[in-house]
Structure formats: structure tokens, C-alpha cells
Amino acid sequence: MMEDAMNSTLEEFLFFSRKAQTVNKLFSLYEGLMESYGFDRLAYAITSDHEELKNGHVLGLAKVGSLNNWENYYLENNYIAVDPLVDITHSTPGIFHWNEIAKRKGLSEIQLKVFKDAEEEAGLFHGVSFSVHGPSGAKGVTLACSSQLSRKADPLVFDMANLATYQYHLCYLALMNFDFKRATPLSCKEEEILKWAAKGLTKSEIAHHTNISRHTVDYHVRNILTKLDAKNTTAALVTAIKEGLVI
């Protein structure tokens, strides 16, 4: 069965990716898995600001992989100044399919041309982007395409590839030993309150468990929402879980 075969391949990647000793070996494993899913053009980049990423990386990003001859064409046409892909990918829940770009409102003709040229000039078809988040806000993005116009992907492939991309991102960060920190870190008490909230406790129950008043809990929650740029406690928890603040 195709699903069993894909599961087996993914399980092997999840196992061996944790044992990879170098970034090149890790990417080779990831590249092989993604190619088995039909994506033979692949690039990954860290999109978070970090001191170690300011020098020596293409476009200011920690990047590995290649999208054929697209990069030179991309730079020559200064598409980096107008390309909306990274922002759109990070703002899209799940996976962003490039063929959905035409449905986006407010994009200029030159922005749409970036995607048109990716197909016509570079032969990049069936493009998808995966947005991934790691500990302390370390964000990354994978761009995956096929050189074959006729390729038809099983919908299950995208879920498998998304899971593999998260695993790759976390393993990459571990190998590179990047220490991402929030500009405004949470205090110990704020982290404690978030952990109780993650267990489903009300503010009154949190006050009881932490030996502080309900009023003080409200004060800490307001600070948490501000620091995590969240509208409510649920949104704050989602952000905290993505950034490894709550386990």
C-alpha cells in the first residue's frame, strides 16, 4: 500500500534525522525523503533574526538546498524586494500552495510575476511552502517544487512532508546550536502561570496553586499577552507551545 510505504519512509527519517551528526547529512536525509514525495527541488531557510545569521548566508538567511537556476534569475531581477512568499507562508495555517497566489488580494503585478516566472523561467512546478516554528520563536520556511509538470501528488504527501519539515527544522537548530531568545522574555512567574493555564486551570485555580491573589494573576496574564502579542490566553498558549515555552 502506498500509505504504508510513505509511513515507513517517514518513520525512518524521524529515526535517522535525530542521529545525524552534520547539517549536510541531515539535509541529505530530508532531501531524499522529499524527493520520494515528488519534490526534487528544495530549499530551506531560517527566517528569524539572529546574530549568527548576519554574515555568510544567502539573502541574509541560513539556507541550504537549491531551486535549480532560479536563485540567480531571482537576484538579477531583484525579486527579493517584492517577493511576498515568506510573509504569506508564515501567515498561512498549514501549507501554502503557490497556485493559490492568484486568489490573494492586494498583490501587485510584479509580485504575481515572481510566481509566474518560477514556472516559465526556472521550471519549478507544483510549488508549496511549509512554515515551521521552533523553540523561542526560531522560524523557518521550506520551499518545495517539482521539475515535472505532470507530477500529481497524493494529498497525504503534503501532511507527511509538513511533519518531516518540522522534524528537520528542529534537528537543524539543534545541530547548529542556535540560541534564539525572545526580545522580551517571560518571567519565571509568567511561565508558571502559562503552564497552569495549559492544564486548563481557571485564573482562580491558578491563584490558589501559585499562592498569589486573583488580581496578581490578572496582572501577570496581561503582561503575558503583551509580550507574546496575543489577544487572549488561548492565543498566548498557542504561541508559547510553538516557541517551546510550555511543554
JSON list of C-alpha atoms in Angstrom, two decimals:
[
{"chain": "A", "resi": 1, "resn": "MET", "atom": "CA", "xyz": [0.00, 0.00, 0.00]},
{"chain": "A", "resi": 2, "resn": "MET", "atom": "CA", "xyz": [1.25, 3.49, -0.89]},
{"chain": "A", "resi": 3, "resn": "GLU", "atom": "CA", "xyz": [0.30, 4.90, 2.52]},
{"chain": "A", "resi": 4, "resn": "ASP", "atom": "CA", "xyz": [2.21, 2.15, 4.33]},
{"chain": "A", "resi": 5, "resn": "ALA", "atom": "CA", "xyz": [5.28, 2.79, 2.17]},
{"chain": "A", "resi": 6, "resn": "MET", "atom": "CA", "xyz": [5.17, 6.53, 2.90]},
{"chain": "A", "resi": 7, "resn": "ASN", "atom": "CA", "xyz": [4.72, 5.90, 6.61]},
{"chain": "A", "resi": 8, "resn": "SER", "atom": "CA", "xyz": [7.70, 3.56, 6.62]},
{"chain": "A", "resi": 9, "resn": "THR", "atom": "CA", "xyz": [9.88, 6.13, 4.85]},
{"chain": "A", "resi": 10, "resn": "LEU", "atom": "CA", "xyz": [8.77, 8.89, 7.20]},
{"chain": "A", "resi": 11, "resn": "GLU", "atom": "CA", "xyz": [9.40, 6.73, 10.25]},
{"chain": "A", "resi": 12, "resn": "GLU", "atom": "CA", "xyz": [12.93, 6.03, 9.01]},
{"chain": "A", "resi": 13, "resn": "PHE", "atom": "CA", "xyz": [13.53, 9.75, 8.52]},
{"chain": "A", "resi": 14, "resn": "LEU", "atom": "CA", "xyz": [12.25, 10.57, 12.02]},
{"chain": "A", "resi": 15, "resn": "PHE", "atom": "CA", "xyz": [14.63, 7.96, 13.44]},
{"chain": "A", "resi": 16, "resn": "PHE", "atom": "CA", "xyz": [17.78, 8.73, 11.45]},
{"chain": "A", "resi": 17, "resn": "SER", "atom": "CA", "xyz": [17.38, 12.53, 11.47]},
{"chain": "A", "resi": 18, "resn": "ARG", "atom": "CA", "xyz": [17.89, 12.51, 15.24]},
{"chain": "A", "resi": 19, "resn": "LYS", "atom": "CA", "xyz": [21.16, 10.64, 14.75]},
{"chain": "A", "resi": 20, "resn": "ALA", "atom": "CA", "xyz": [22.58, 12.92, 12.02]},
{"chain": "A", "resi": 21, "resn": "GLN", "atom": "CA", "xyz": [25.91, 14.39, 13.11]},
{"chain": "A", "resi": 22, "resn": "THR", "atom": "CA", "xyz": [26.21, 17.13, 10.48]},
{"chain": "A", "resi": 23, "resn": "VAL", "atom": "CA", "xyz": [23.91, 19.61, 8.75]},
{"chain": "A", "resi": 24, "resn": "ASN", "atom": "CA", "xyz": [24.84, 18.15, 5.36]},
{"chain": "A", "resi": 25, "resn": "LYS", "atom": "CA", "xyz": [23.89, 14.63, 6.44]},
{"chain": "A", "resi": 26, "resn": "LEU", "atom": "CA", "xyz": [20.63, 15.90, 7.92]},
{"chain": "A", "resi": 27, "resn": "PHE", "atom": "CA", "xyz": [19.71, 17.76, 4.75]},
{"chain": "A", "resi": 28, "resn": "SER", "atom": "CA", "xyz": [20.61, 14.74, 2.62]},
{"chain": "A", "resi": 29, "resn": "LEU", "atom": "CA", "xyz": [18.12, 12.65, 4.60]},
{"chain": "A", "resi": 30, "resn": "TYR", "atom": "CA", "xyz": [15.46, 15.35, 4.30]},
{"chain": "A", "resi": 31, "resn": "GLU", "atom": "CA", "xyz": [16.15, 15.86, 0.60]},
{"chain": "A", "resi": 32, "resn": "GLY", "atom": "CA", "xyz": [15.84, 12.13, -0.08]},
{"chain": "A", "resi": 33, "resn": "LEU", "atom": "CA", "xyz": [12.52, 11.89, 1.73]},
{"chain": "A", "resi": 34, "resn": "MET", "atom": "CA", "xyz": [11.07, 14.95, 0.00]},
{"chain": "A", "resi": 35, "resn": "GLU", "atom": "CA", "xyz": [12.20, 13.65, -3.39]},
{"chain": "A", "resi": 36, "resn": "SER", "atom": "CA", "xyz": [10.35, 10.41, -2.68]},
{"chain": "A", "resi": 37, "resn": "TYR", "atom": "CA", "xyz": [7.26, 12.59, -2.26]},
{"chain": "A", "resi": 38, "resn": "GLY", "atom": "CA", "xyz": [7.85, 14.15, -5.69]},
{"chain": "A", "resi": 39, "resn": "PHE", "atom": "CA", "xyz": [9.65, 17.35, -4.62]},
{"chain": "A", "resi": 40, "resn": "ASP", "atom": "CA", "xyz": [13.01, 17.24, -6.40]},
{"chain": "A", "resi": 41, "resn": "ARG", "atom": "CA", "xyz": [13.71, 20.97, -5.97]},
{"chain": "A", "resi": 42, "resn": "LEU", "atom": "CA", "xyz": [14.10, 22.01, -2.36]},
{"chain": "A", "resi": 43, "resn": "ALA", "atom": "CA", "xyz": [15.38, 24.90, -0.26]},
{"chain": "A", "resi": 44, "resn": "TYR", "atom": "CA", "xyz": [15.18, 25.63, 3.45]},
{"chain": "A", "resi": 45, "resn": "ALA", "atom": "CA", "xyz": [15.94, 28.86, 5.27]},
{"chain": "A", "resi": 46, "resn": "ILE", "atom": "CA", "xyz": [15.78, 30.26, 8.78]},
{"chain": "A", "resi": 47, "resn": "THR", "atom": "CA", "xyz": [13.75, 33.45, 8.69]},
{"chain": "A", "resi": 48, "resn": "SER", "atom": "CA", "xyz": [14.27, 34.61, 12.29]},
{"chain": "A", "resi": 49, "resn": "ASP", "atom": "CA", "xyz": [16.74, 37.35, 13.15]},
{"chain": "A", "resi": 50, "resn": "HIS", "atom": "CA", "xyz": [19.86, 36.00, 14.80]},
{"chain": "A", "resi": 51, "resn": "GLU", "atom": "CA", "xyz": [23.37, 37.33, 15.36]},
{"chain": "A", "resi": 52, "resn": "GLU", "atom": "CA", "xyz": [24.99, 34.28, 13.75]},
{"chain": "A", "resi": 53, "resn": "LEU", "atom": "CA", "xyz": [22.95, 34.70, 10.56]},
{"chain": "A", "resi": 54, "resn": "LYS", "atom": "CA", "xyz": [24.13, 38.18, 9.63]},
{"chain": "A", "resi": 55, "resn": "ASN", "atom": "CA", "xyz": [27.14, 37.09, 7.61]},
{"chain": "A", "resi": 56, "resn": "GLY", "atom": "CA", "xyz": [27.89, 34.34, 5.14]},
{"chain": "A", "resi": 57, "resn": "HIS", "atom": "CA", "xyz": [24.34, 33.32, 4.29]},
{"chain": "A", "resi": 58, "resn": "VAL", "atom": "CA", "xyz": [22.45, 33.78, 1.03]},
{"chain": "A", "resi": 59, "resn": "LEU", "atom": "CA", "xyz": [19.98, 36.67, 1.28]},
{"chain": "A", "resi": 60, "resn": "GLY", "atom": "CA", "xyz": [20.83, 37.01, 4.96]},
{"chain": "A", "resi": 61, "resn": "LEU", "atom": "CA", "xyz": [19.32, 33.62, 5.73]},
{"chain": "A", "resi": 62, "resn": "ALA", "atom": "CA", "xyz": [20.70, 30.35, 6.98]},
{"chain": "A", "resi": 63, "resn": "LYS", "atom": "CA", "xyz": [19.92, 28.41, 3.85]},
{"chain": "A", "resi": 64, "resn": "VAL", "atom": "CA", "xyz": [20.58, 25.01, 2.36]},
{"chain": "A", "resi": 65, "resn": "GLY", "atom": "CA", "xyz": [19.36, 23.35, -0.80]},
{"chain": "A", "resi": 66, "resn": "SER", "atom": "CA", "xyz": [18.76, 24.64, -4.28]},
{"chain": "A", "resi": 67, "resn": "LEU", "atom": "CA", "xyz": [15.88, 25.60, -6.55]},
{"chain": "A", "resi": 68, "resn": "ASN", "atom": "CA", "xyz": [17.74, 24.84, -9.77]},
{"chain": "A", "resi": 69, "resn": "ASN", "atom": "CA", "xyz": [18.92, 28.02, -11.55]},
{"chain": "A", "resi": 70, "resn": "TRP", "atom": "CA", "xyz": [16.15, 30.08, -10.01]},
{"chain": "A", "resi": 71, "resn": "GLU", "atom": "CA", "xyz": [18.32, 31.88, -7.46]},
{"chain": "A", "resi": 72, "resn": "ASN", "atom": "CA", "xyz": [20.49, 33.75, -9.97]},
{"chain": "A", "resi": 73, "resn": "TYR", "atom": "CA", "xyz": [17.45, 34.78, -12.01]},
{"chain": "A", "resi": 74, "resn": "TYR", "atom": "CA", "xyz": [15.69, 35.80, -8.79]},
{"chain": "A", "resi": 75, "resn": "LEU", "atom": "CA", "xyz": [18.56, 38.05, -7.71]},
{"chain": "A", "resi": 76, "resn": "GLU", "atom": "CA", "xyz": [19.16, 39.53, -11.16]},
{"chain": "A", "resi": 77, "resn": "ASN", "atom": "CA", "xyz": [15.53, 40.69, -11.28]},
{"chain": "A", "resi": 78, "resn": "ASN", "atom": "CA", "xyz": [15.62, 41.98, -7.69]},
{"chain": "A", "resi": 79, "resn": "TYR", "atom": "CA", "xyz": [12.65, 39.81, -6.79]},
{"chain": "A", "resi": 80, "resn": "ILE", "atom": "CA", "xyz": [13.84, 39.76, -3.18]},
{"chain": "A", "resi": 81, "resn": "ALA", "atom": "CA", "xyz": [12.46, 43.30, -2.84]},
{"chain": "A", "resi": 82, "resn": "VAL", "atom": "CA", "xyz": [8.92, 42.32, -3.84]},
{"chain": "A", "resi": 83, "resn": "ASP", "atom": "CA", "xyz": [8.54, 38.58, -3.20]},
{"chain": "A", "resi": 84, "resn": "PRO", "atom": "CA", "xyz": [5.66, 38.07, -0.72]},
{"chain": "A", "resi": 85, "resn": "LEU", "atom": "CA", "xyz": [6.19, 34.31, -0.35]},
{"chain": "A", "resi": 86, "resn": "VAL", "atom": "CA", "xyz": [7.81, 34.13, 3.10]},
{"chain": "A", "resi": 87, "resn": "ASP", "atom": "CA", "xyz": [5.29, 36.50, 4.69]},
{"chain": "A", "resi": 88, "resn": "ILE", "atom": "CA", "xyz": [2.36, 34.69, 3.07]},
{"chain": "A", "resi": 89, "resn": "THR", "atom": "CA", "xyz": [3.73, 31.30, 4.10]},
{"chain": "A", "resi": 90, "resn": "HIS", "atom": "CA", "xyz": [4.16, 32.33, 7.74]},
{"chain": "A", "resi": 91, "resn": "SER", "atom": "CA", "xyz": [0.64, 33.80, 7.82]},
{"chain": "A", "resi": 92, "resn": "THR", "atom": "CA", "xyz": [-0.97, 30.71, 6.27]},
{"chain": "A", "resi": 93, "resn": "PRO", "atom": "CA", "xyz": [-2.13, 27.90, 8.58]},
{"chain": "A", "resi": 94, "resn": "GLY", "atom": "CA", "xyz": [-0.63, 24.63, 7.44]},
{"chain": "A", "resi": 95, "resn": "ILE", "atom": "CA", "xyz": [0.77, 24.52, 3.90]},
{"chain": "A", "resi": 96, "resn": "PHE", "atom": "CA", "xyz": [0.73, 27.25, 1.27]},
{"chain": "A", "resi": 97, "resn": "HIS", "atom": "CA", "xyz": [0.26, 26.06, -2.32]},
{"chain": "A", "resi": 98, "resn": "TRP", "atom": "CA", "xyz": [1.76, 28.53, -4.77]},
{"chain": "A", "resi": 99, "resn": "ASN", "atom": "CA", "xyz": [-1.09, 28.09, -7.24]},
{"chain": "A", "resi": 100, "resn": "GLU", "atom": "CA", "xyz": [-3.31, 29.84, -4.69]},
{"chain": "A", "resi": 101, "resn": "ILE", "atom": "CA", "xyz": [-1.37, 33.08, -5.06]},
{"chain": "A", "resi": 102, "resn": "ALA", "atom": "CA", "xyz": [-3.83, 34.41, -7.67]},
{"chain": "A", "resi": 103, "resn": "LYS", "atom": "CA", "xyz": [-6.57, 34.35, -5.00]},
{"chain": "A", "resi": 104, "resn": "ARG", "atom": "CA", "xyz": [-4.61, 36.74, -2.79]},
{"chain": "A", "resi": 105, "resn": "LYS", "atom": "CA", "xyz": [-5.89, 40.29, -2.81]},
{"chain": "A", "resi": 106, "resn": "GLY", "atom": "CA", "xyz": [-3.66, 43.32, -2.83]},
{"chain": "A", "resi": 107, "resn": "LEU", "atom": "CA", "xyz": [-0.69, 41.81, -4.66]},
{"chain": "A", "resi": 108, "resn": "SER", "atom": "CA", "xyz": [0.94, 43.81, -7.43]},
{"chain": "A", "resi": 109, "resn": "GLU", "atom": "CA", "xyz": [1.60, 42.57, -10.95]},
{"chain": "A", "resi": 110, "resn": "ILE", "atom": "CA", "xyz": [5.31, 42.27, -10.24]},
{"chain": "A", "resi": 111, "resn": "GLN", "atom": "CA", "xyz": [4.61, 40.15, -7.15]},
{"chain": "A", "resi": 112, "resn": "LEU", "atom": "CA", "xyz": [2.43, 37.81, -9.19]},
{"chain": "A", "resi": 113, "resn": "LYS", "atom": "CA", "xyz": [5.14, 37.71, -11.87]},
{"chain": "A", "resi": 114, "resn": "VAL", "atom": "CA", "xyz": [7.56, 36.19, -9.36]},
{"chain": "A", "resi": 115, "resn": "PHE", "atom": "CA", "xyz": [5.45, 33.02, -9.26]},
{"chain": "A", "resi": 116, "resn": "LYS", "atom": "CA", "xyz": [4.77, 33.02, -13.00]},
{"chain": "A", "resi": 117, "resn": "ASP", "atom": "CA", "xyz": [8.49, 33.24, -13.74]},
{"chain": "A", "resi": 118, "resn": "ALA", "atom": "CA", "xyz": [9.25, 30.46, -11.26]},
{"chain": "A", "resi": 119, "resn": "GLU", "atom": "CA", "xyz": [7.39, 28.13, -13.60]},
{"chain": "A", "resi": 120, "resn": "GLU", "atom": "CA", "xyz": [8.18, 29.63, -17.00]},
{"chain": "A", "resi": 121, "resn": "GLU", "atom": "CA", "xyz": [11.82, 30.61, -16.47]},
{"chain": "A", "resi": 122, "resn": "ALA", "atom": "CA", "xyz": [13.03, 28.11, -13.87]},
{"chain": "A", "resi": 123, "resn": "GLY", "atom": "CA", "xyz": [10.77, 25.12, -14.49]},
{"chain": "A", "resi": 124, "resn": "LEU", "atom": "CA", "xyz": [9.55, 24.97, -10.89]},
{"chain": "A", "resi": 125, "resn": "PHE", "atom": "CA", "xyz": [6.12, 23.36, -10.79]},
{"chain": "A", "resi": 126, "resn": "HIS", "atom": "CA", "xyz": [3.60, 22.44, -8.09]},
{"chain": "A", "resi": 127, "resn": "GLY", "atom": "CA", "xyz": [5.34, 24.71, -5.57]},
{"chain": "A", "resi": 128, "resn": "VAL", "atom": "CA", "xyz": [4.44, 24.55, -1.90]},
{"chain": "A", "resi": 129, "resn": "SER", "atom": "CA", "xyz": [5.83, 26.26, 1.19]},
{"chain": "A", "resi": 130, "resn": "PHE", "atom": "CA", "xyz": [5.98, 24.96, 4.75]},
{"chain": "A", "resi": 131, "resn": "SER", "atom": "CA", "xyz": [6.20, 27.38, 7.67]},
{"chain": "A", "resi": 132, "resn": "VAL", "atom": "CA", "xyz": [7.83, 25.97, 10.79]},
{"chain": "A", "resi": 133, "resn": "HIS", "atom": "CA", "xyz": [8.41, 27.30, 14.30]},
{"chain": "A", "resi": 134, "resn": "GLY", "atom": "CA", "xyz": [10.95, 26.09, 16.80]},
{"chain": "A", "resi": 135, "resn": "PRO", "atom": "CA", "xyz": [11.99, 26.88, 20.37]},
{"chain": "A", "resi": 136, "resn": "SER", "atom": "CA", "xyz": [11.94, 30.54, 21.41]},
{"chain": "A", "resi": 137, "resn": "GLY", "atom": "CA", "xyz": [10.48, 31.76, 18.14]},
{"chain": "A", "resi": 138, "resn": "ALA", "atom": "CA", "xyz": [13.01, 30.28, 15.72]},
{"chain": "A", "resi": 139, "resn": "LYS", "atom": "CA", "xyz": [11.08, 30.41, 12.44]},
{"chain": "A", "resi": 140, "resn": "GLY", "atom": "CA", "xyz": [11.95, 28.70, 9.20]},
{"chain": "A", "resi": 141, "resn": "VAL", "atom": "CA", "xyz": [10.47, 28.01, 5.80]},
{"chain": "A", "resi": 142, "resn": "THR", "atom": "CA", "xyz": [10.91, 25.23, 3.26]},
{"chain": "A", "resi": 143, "resn": "LEU", "atom": "CA", "xyz": [10.21, 25.80, -0.43]},
{"chain": "A", "resi": 144, "resn": "ALA", "atom": "CA", "xyz": [9.48, 22.58, -2.30]},
{"chain": "A", "resi": 145, "resn": "CYS", "atom": "CA", "xyz": [8.81, 22.15, -6.01]},
{"chain": "A", "resi": 146, "resn": "SER", "atom": "CA", "xyz": [8.87, 19.59, -8.78]},
{"chain": "A", "resi": 147, "resn": "SER", "atom": "CA", "xyz": [10.72, 19.78, -12.07]},
{"chain": "A", "resi": 148, "resn": "GLN", "atom": "CA", "xyz": [7.98, 17.63, -13.61]},
{"chain": "A", "resi": 149, "resn": "LEU", "atom": "CA", "xyz": [4.85, 19.46, -14.77]},
{"chain": "A", "resi": 150, "resn": "SER", "atom": "CA", "xyz": [2.90, 16.20, -14.96]},
{"chain": "A", "resi": 151, "resn": "ARG", "atom": "CA", "xyz": [3.51, 15.20, -11.33]},
{"chain": "A", "resi": 152, "resn": "LYS", "atom": "CA", "xyz": [0.34, 14.61, -9.32]},
{"chain": "A", "resi": 153, "resn": "ALA", "atom": "CA", "xyz": [0.77, 14.41, -5.56]},
{"chain": "A", "resi": 154, "resn": "ASP", "atom": "CA", "xyz": [-1.36, 12.33, -3.22]},
{"chain": "A", "resi": 155, "resn": "PRO", "atom": "CA", "xyz": [-2.94, 14.73, -0.66]},
{"chain": "A", "resi": 156, "resn": "LEU", "atom": "CA", "xyz": [-1.43, 12.60, 2.10]},
{"chain": "A", "resi": 157, "resn": "VAL", "atom": "CA", "xyz": [2.01, 13.55, 0.80]},
{"chain": "A", "resi": 158, "resn": "PHE", "atom": "CA", "xyz": [1.60, 17.15, 1.96]},
{"chain": "A", "resi": 159, "resn": "ASP", "atom": "CA", "xyz": [0.83, 16.13, 5.54]},
{"chain": "A", "resi": 160, "resn": "MET", "atom": "CA", "xyz": [3.81, 13.78, 5.56]},
{"chain": "A", "resi": 161, "resn": "ALA", "atom": "CA", "xyz": [6.09, 16.46, 4.12]},
{"chain": "A", "resi": 162, "resn": "ASN", "atom": "CA", "xyz": [4.85, 19.01, 6.65]},
{"chain": "A", "resi": 163, "resn": "LEU", "atom": "CA", "xyz": [5.65, 16.68, 9.56]},
{"chain": "A", "resi": 164, "resn": "ALA", "atom": "CA", "xyz": [9.07, 15.89, 8.11]},
{"chain": "A", "resi": 165, "resn": "THR", "atom": "CA", "xyz": [9.79, 19.61, 7.71]},
{"chain": "A", "resi": 166, "resn": "TYR", "atom": "CA", "xyz": [9.09, 20.26, 11.39]},
{"chain": "A", "resi": 167, "resn": "GLN", "atom": "CA", "xyz": [11.43, 17.42, 12.35]},
{"chain": "A", "resi": 168, "resn": "TYR", "atom": "CA", "xyz": [14.13, 18.71, 10.00]},
{"chain": "A", "resi": 169, "resn": "HIS", "atom": "CA", "xyz": [13.81, 22.27, 11.37]},
{"chain": "A", "resi": 170, "resn": "LEU", "atom": "CA", "xyz": [14.19, 21.18, 15.00]},
{"chain": "A", "resi": 171, "resn": "CYS", "atom": "CA", "xyz": [17.13, 18.88, 14.22]},
{"chain": "A", "resi": 172, "resn": "TYR", "atom": "CA", "xyz": [18.82, 21.63, 12.20]},
{"chain": "A", "resi": 173, "resn": "LEU", "atom": "CA", "xyz": [18.51, 24.11, 15.07]},
{"chain": "A", "resi": 174, "resn": "ALA", "atom": "CA", "xyz": [19.94, 21.54, 17.47]},
{"chain": "A", "resi": 175, "resn": "LEU", "atom": "CA", "xyz": [22.93, 20.81, 15.22]},
{"chain": "A", "resi": 176, "resn": "MET", "atom": "CA", "xyz": [23.66, 24.50, 14.65]},
{"chain": "A", "resi": 177, "resn": "ASN", "atom": "CA", "xyz": [23.21, 25.21, 18.36]},
{"chain": "A", "resi": 178, "resn": "PHE", "atom": "CA", "xyz": [21.38, 28.46, 17.67]},
{"chain": "A", "resi": 179, "resn": "ASP", "atom": "CA", "xyz": [20.11, 30.03, 20.89]},
{"chain": "A", "resi": 180, "resn": "PHE", "atom": "CA", "xyz": [17.09, 32.12, 19.93]},
{"chain": "A", "resi": 181, "resn": "LYS", "atom": "CA", "xyz": [15.79, 34.39, 22.66]},
{"chain": "A", "resi": 182, "resn": "ARG", "atom": "CA", "xyz": [12.66, 36.50, 22.77]},
{"chain": "A", "resi": 183, "resn": "ALA", "atom": "CA", "xyz": [13.30, 40.24, 22.81]},
{"chain": "A", "resi": 184, "resn": "THR", "atom": "CA", "xyz": [11.12, 40.38, 25.94]},
{"chain": "A", "resi": 185, "resn": "PRO", "atom": "CA", "xyz": [11.41, 37.04, 27.77]},
{"chain": "A", "resi": 186, "resn": "LEU", "atom": "CA", "xyz": [8.71, 35.83, 30.11]},
{"chain": "A", "resi": 187, "resn": "SER", "atom": "CA", "xyz": [9.43, 35.92, 33.82]},
{"chain": "A", "resi": 188, "resn": "CYS", "atom": "CA", "xyz": [9.53, 32.70, 35.86]},
{"chain": "A", "resi": 189, "resn": "LYS", "atom": "CA", "xyz": [6.14, 33.51, 37.36]},
{"chain": "A", "resi": 190, "resn": "GLU", "atom": "CA", "xyz": [4.62, 34.22, 33.93]},
{"chain": "A", "resi": 191, "resn": "GLU", "atom": "CA", "xyz": [5.92, 30.89, 32.61]},
{"chain": "A", "resi": 192, "resn": "GLU", "atom": "CA", "xyz": [4.47, 29.14, 35.67]},
{"chain": "A", "resi": 193, "resn": "ILE", "atom": "CA", "xyz": [1.06, 30.73, 35.11]},
{"chain": "A", "resi": 194, "resn": "LEU", "atom": "CA", "xyz": [1.12, 29.73, 31.44]},
{"chain": "A", "resi": 195, "resn": "LYS", "atom": "CA", "xyz": [1.89, 26.13, 32.35]},
{"chain": "A", "resi": 196, "resn": "TRP", "atom": "CA", "xyz": [-1.06, 26.01, 34.74]},
{"chain": "A", "resi": 197, "resn": "ALA", "atom": "CA", "xyz": [-3.28, 27.61, 32.08]},
{"chain": "A", "resi": 198, "resn": "ALA", "atom": "CA", "xyz": [-2.14, 24.94, 29.61]},
{"chain": "A", "resi": 199, "resn": "LYS", "atom": "CA", "xyz": [-3.55, 22.34, 32.02]},
{"chain": "A", "resi": 200, "resn": "GLY", "atom": "CA", "xyz": [-6.95, 24.01, 31.83]},
{"chain": "A", "resi": 201, "resn": "LEU", "atom": "CA", "xyz": [-6.99, 25.77, 35.19]},
{"chain": "A", "resi": 202, "resn": "THR", "atom": "CA", "xyz": [-9.05, 28.93, 35.68]},
{"chain": "A", "resi": 203, "resn": "LYS", "atom": "CA", "xyz": [-7.45, 32.14, 36.94]},
{"chain": "A", "resi": 204, "resn": "SER", "atom": "CA", "xyz": [-8.87, 31.50, 40.42]},
{"chain": "A", "resi": 205, "resn": "GLU", "atom": "CA", "xyz": [-7.43, 27.98, 40.44]},
{"chain": "A", "resi": 206, "resn": "ILE", "atom": "CA", "xyz": [-4.07, 29.30, 39.23]},
{"chain": "A", "resi": 207, "resn": "ALA", "atom": "CA", "xyz": [-4.10, 31.84, 42.06]},
{"chain": "A", "resi": 208, "resn": "HIS", "atom": "CA", "xyz": [-4.66, 29.01, 44.55]},
{"chain": "A", "resi": 209, "resn": "HIS", "atom": "CA", "xyz": [-1.86, 26.83, 43.15]},
{"chain": "A", "resi": 210, "resn": "THR", "atom": "CA", "xyz": [0.66, 29.68, 42.94]},
{"chain": "A", "resi": 211, "resn": "ASN", "atom": "CA", "xyz": [-0.22, 31.26, 46.30]},
{"chain": "A", "resi": 212, "resn": "ILE", "atom": "CA", "xyz": [-0.96, 34.67, 44.81]},
{"chain": "A", "resi": 213, "resn": "SER", "atom": "CA", "xyz": [-4.15, 36.69, 44.53]},
{"chain": "A", "resi": 214, "resn": "ARG", "atom": "CA", "xyz": [-6.54, 36.55, 41.58]},
{"chain": "A", "resi": 215, "resn": "HIS", "atom": "CA", "xyz": [-5.71, 40.22, 40.96]},
{"chain": "A", "resi": 216, "resn": "THR", "atom": "CA", "xyz": [-2.00, 39.36, 40.67]},
{"chain": "A", "resi": 217, "resn": "VAL", "atom": "CA", "xyz": [-2.79, 36.54, 38.24]},
{"chain": "A", "resi": 218, "resn": "ASP", "atom": "CA", "xyz": [-4.68, 39.06, 36.08]},
{"chain": "A", "resi": 219, "resn": "TYR", "atom": "CA", "xyz": [-1.63, 41.34, 36.18]},
{"chain": "A", "resi": 220, "resn": "HIS", "atom": "CA", "xyz": [0.70, 38.57, 35.01]},
{"chain": "A", "resi": 221, "resn": "VAL", "atom": "CA", "xyz": [-1.72, 37.46, 32.29]},
{"chain": "A", "resi": 222, "resn": "ARG", "atom": "CA", "xyz": [-1.84, 40.99, 30.89]},
{"chain": "A", "resi": 223, "resn": "ASN", "atom": "CA", "xyz": [1.95, 41.03, 30.75]},
{"chain": "A", "resi": 224, "resn": "ILE", "atom": "CA", "xyz": [1.98, 37.63, 29.02]},
{"chain": "A", "resi": 225, "resn": "LEU", "atom": "CA", "xyz": [-0.47, 38.80, 26.36]},
{"chain": "A", "resi": 226, "resn": "THR", "atom": "CA", "xyz": [1.65, 41.89, 25.70]},
{"chain": "A", "resi": 227, "resn": "LYS", "atom": "CA", "xyz": [4.93, 40.00, 25.47]},
{"chain": "A", "resi": 228, "resn": "LEU", "atom": "CA", "xyz": [3.53, 37.27, 23.21]},
{"chain": "A", "resi": 229, "resn": "ASP", "atom": "CA", "xyz": [1.48, 39.74, 21.15]},
{"chain": "A", "resi": 230, "resn": "ALA", "atom": "CA", "xyz": [-1.65, 37.68, 21.84]},
{"chain": "A", "resi": 231, "resn": "LYS", "atom": "CA", "xyz": [-5.28, 38.78, 22.05]},
{"chain": "A", "resi": 232, "resn": "ASN", "atom": "CA", "xyz": [-6.30, 36.22, 24.66]},
{"chain": "A", "resi": 233, "resn": "THR", "atom": "CA", "xyz": [-4.93, 33.42, 26.83]},
{"chain": "A", "resi": 234, "resn": "THR", "atom": "CA", "xyz": [-5.69, 30.75, 24.22]},
{"chain": "A", "resi": 235, "resn": "ALA", "atom": "CA", "xyz": [-3.69, 32.61, 21.57]},
{"chain": "A", "resi": 236, "resn": "ALA", "atom": "CA", "xyz": [-0.88, 33.11, 24.08]},
{"chain": "A", "resi": 237, "resn": "LEU", "atom": "CA", "xyz": [-0.82, 29.37, 24.78]},
{"chain": "A", "resi": 238, "resn": "VAL", "atom": "CA", "xyz": [-0.60, 28.55, 21.06]},
{"chain": "A", "resi": 239, "resn": "THR", "atom": "CA", "xyz": [2.37, 30.90, 20.69]},
{"chain": "A", "resi": 240, "resn": "ALA", "atom": "CA", "xyz": [4.01, 29.59, 23.87]},
{"chain": "A", "resi": 241, "resn": "ILE", "atom": "CA", "xyz": [3.70, 25.97, 22.74]},
{"chain": "A", "resi": 242, "resn": "LYS", "atom": "CA", "xyz": [5.15, 26.77, 19.30]},
{"chain": "A", "resi": 243, "resn": "GLU", "atom": "CA", "xyz": [8.08, 28.56, 20.91]},
{"chain": "A", "resi": 244, "resn": "GLY", "atom": "CA", "xyz": [8.79, 25.84, 23.43]},
{"chain": "A", "resi": 245, "resn": "LEU", "atom": "CA", "xyz": [7.78, 27.91, 26.46]},
{"chain": "A", "resi": 246, "resn": "VAL", "atom": "CA", "xyz": [5.18, 25.36, 27.53]},
{"chain": "A", "resi": 247, "resn": "ILE", "atom": "CA", "xyz": [5.83, 21.63, 27.23]}
]
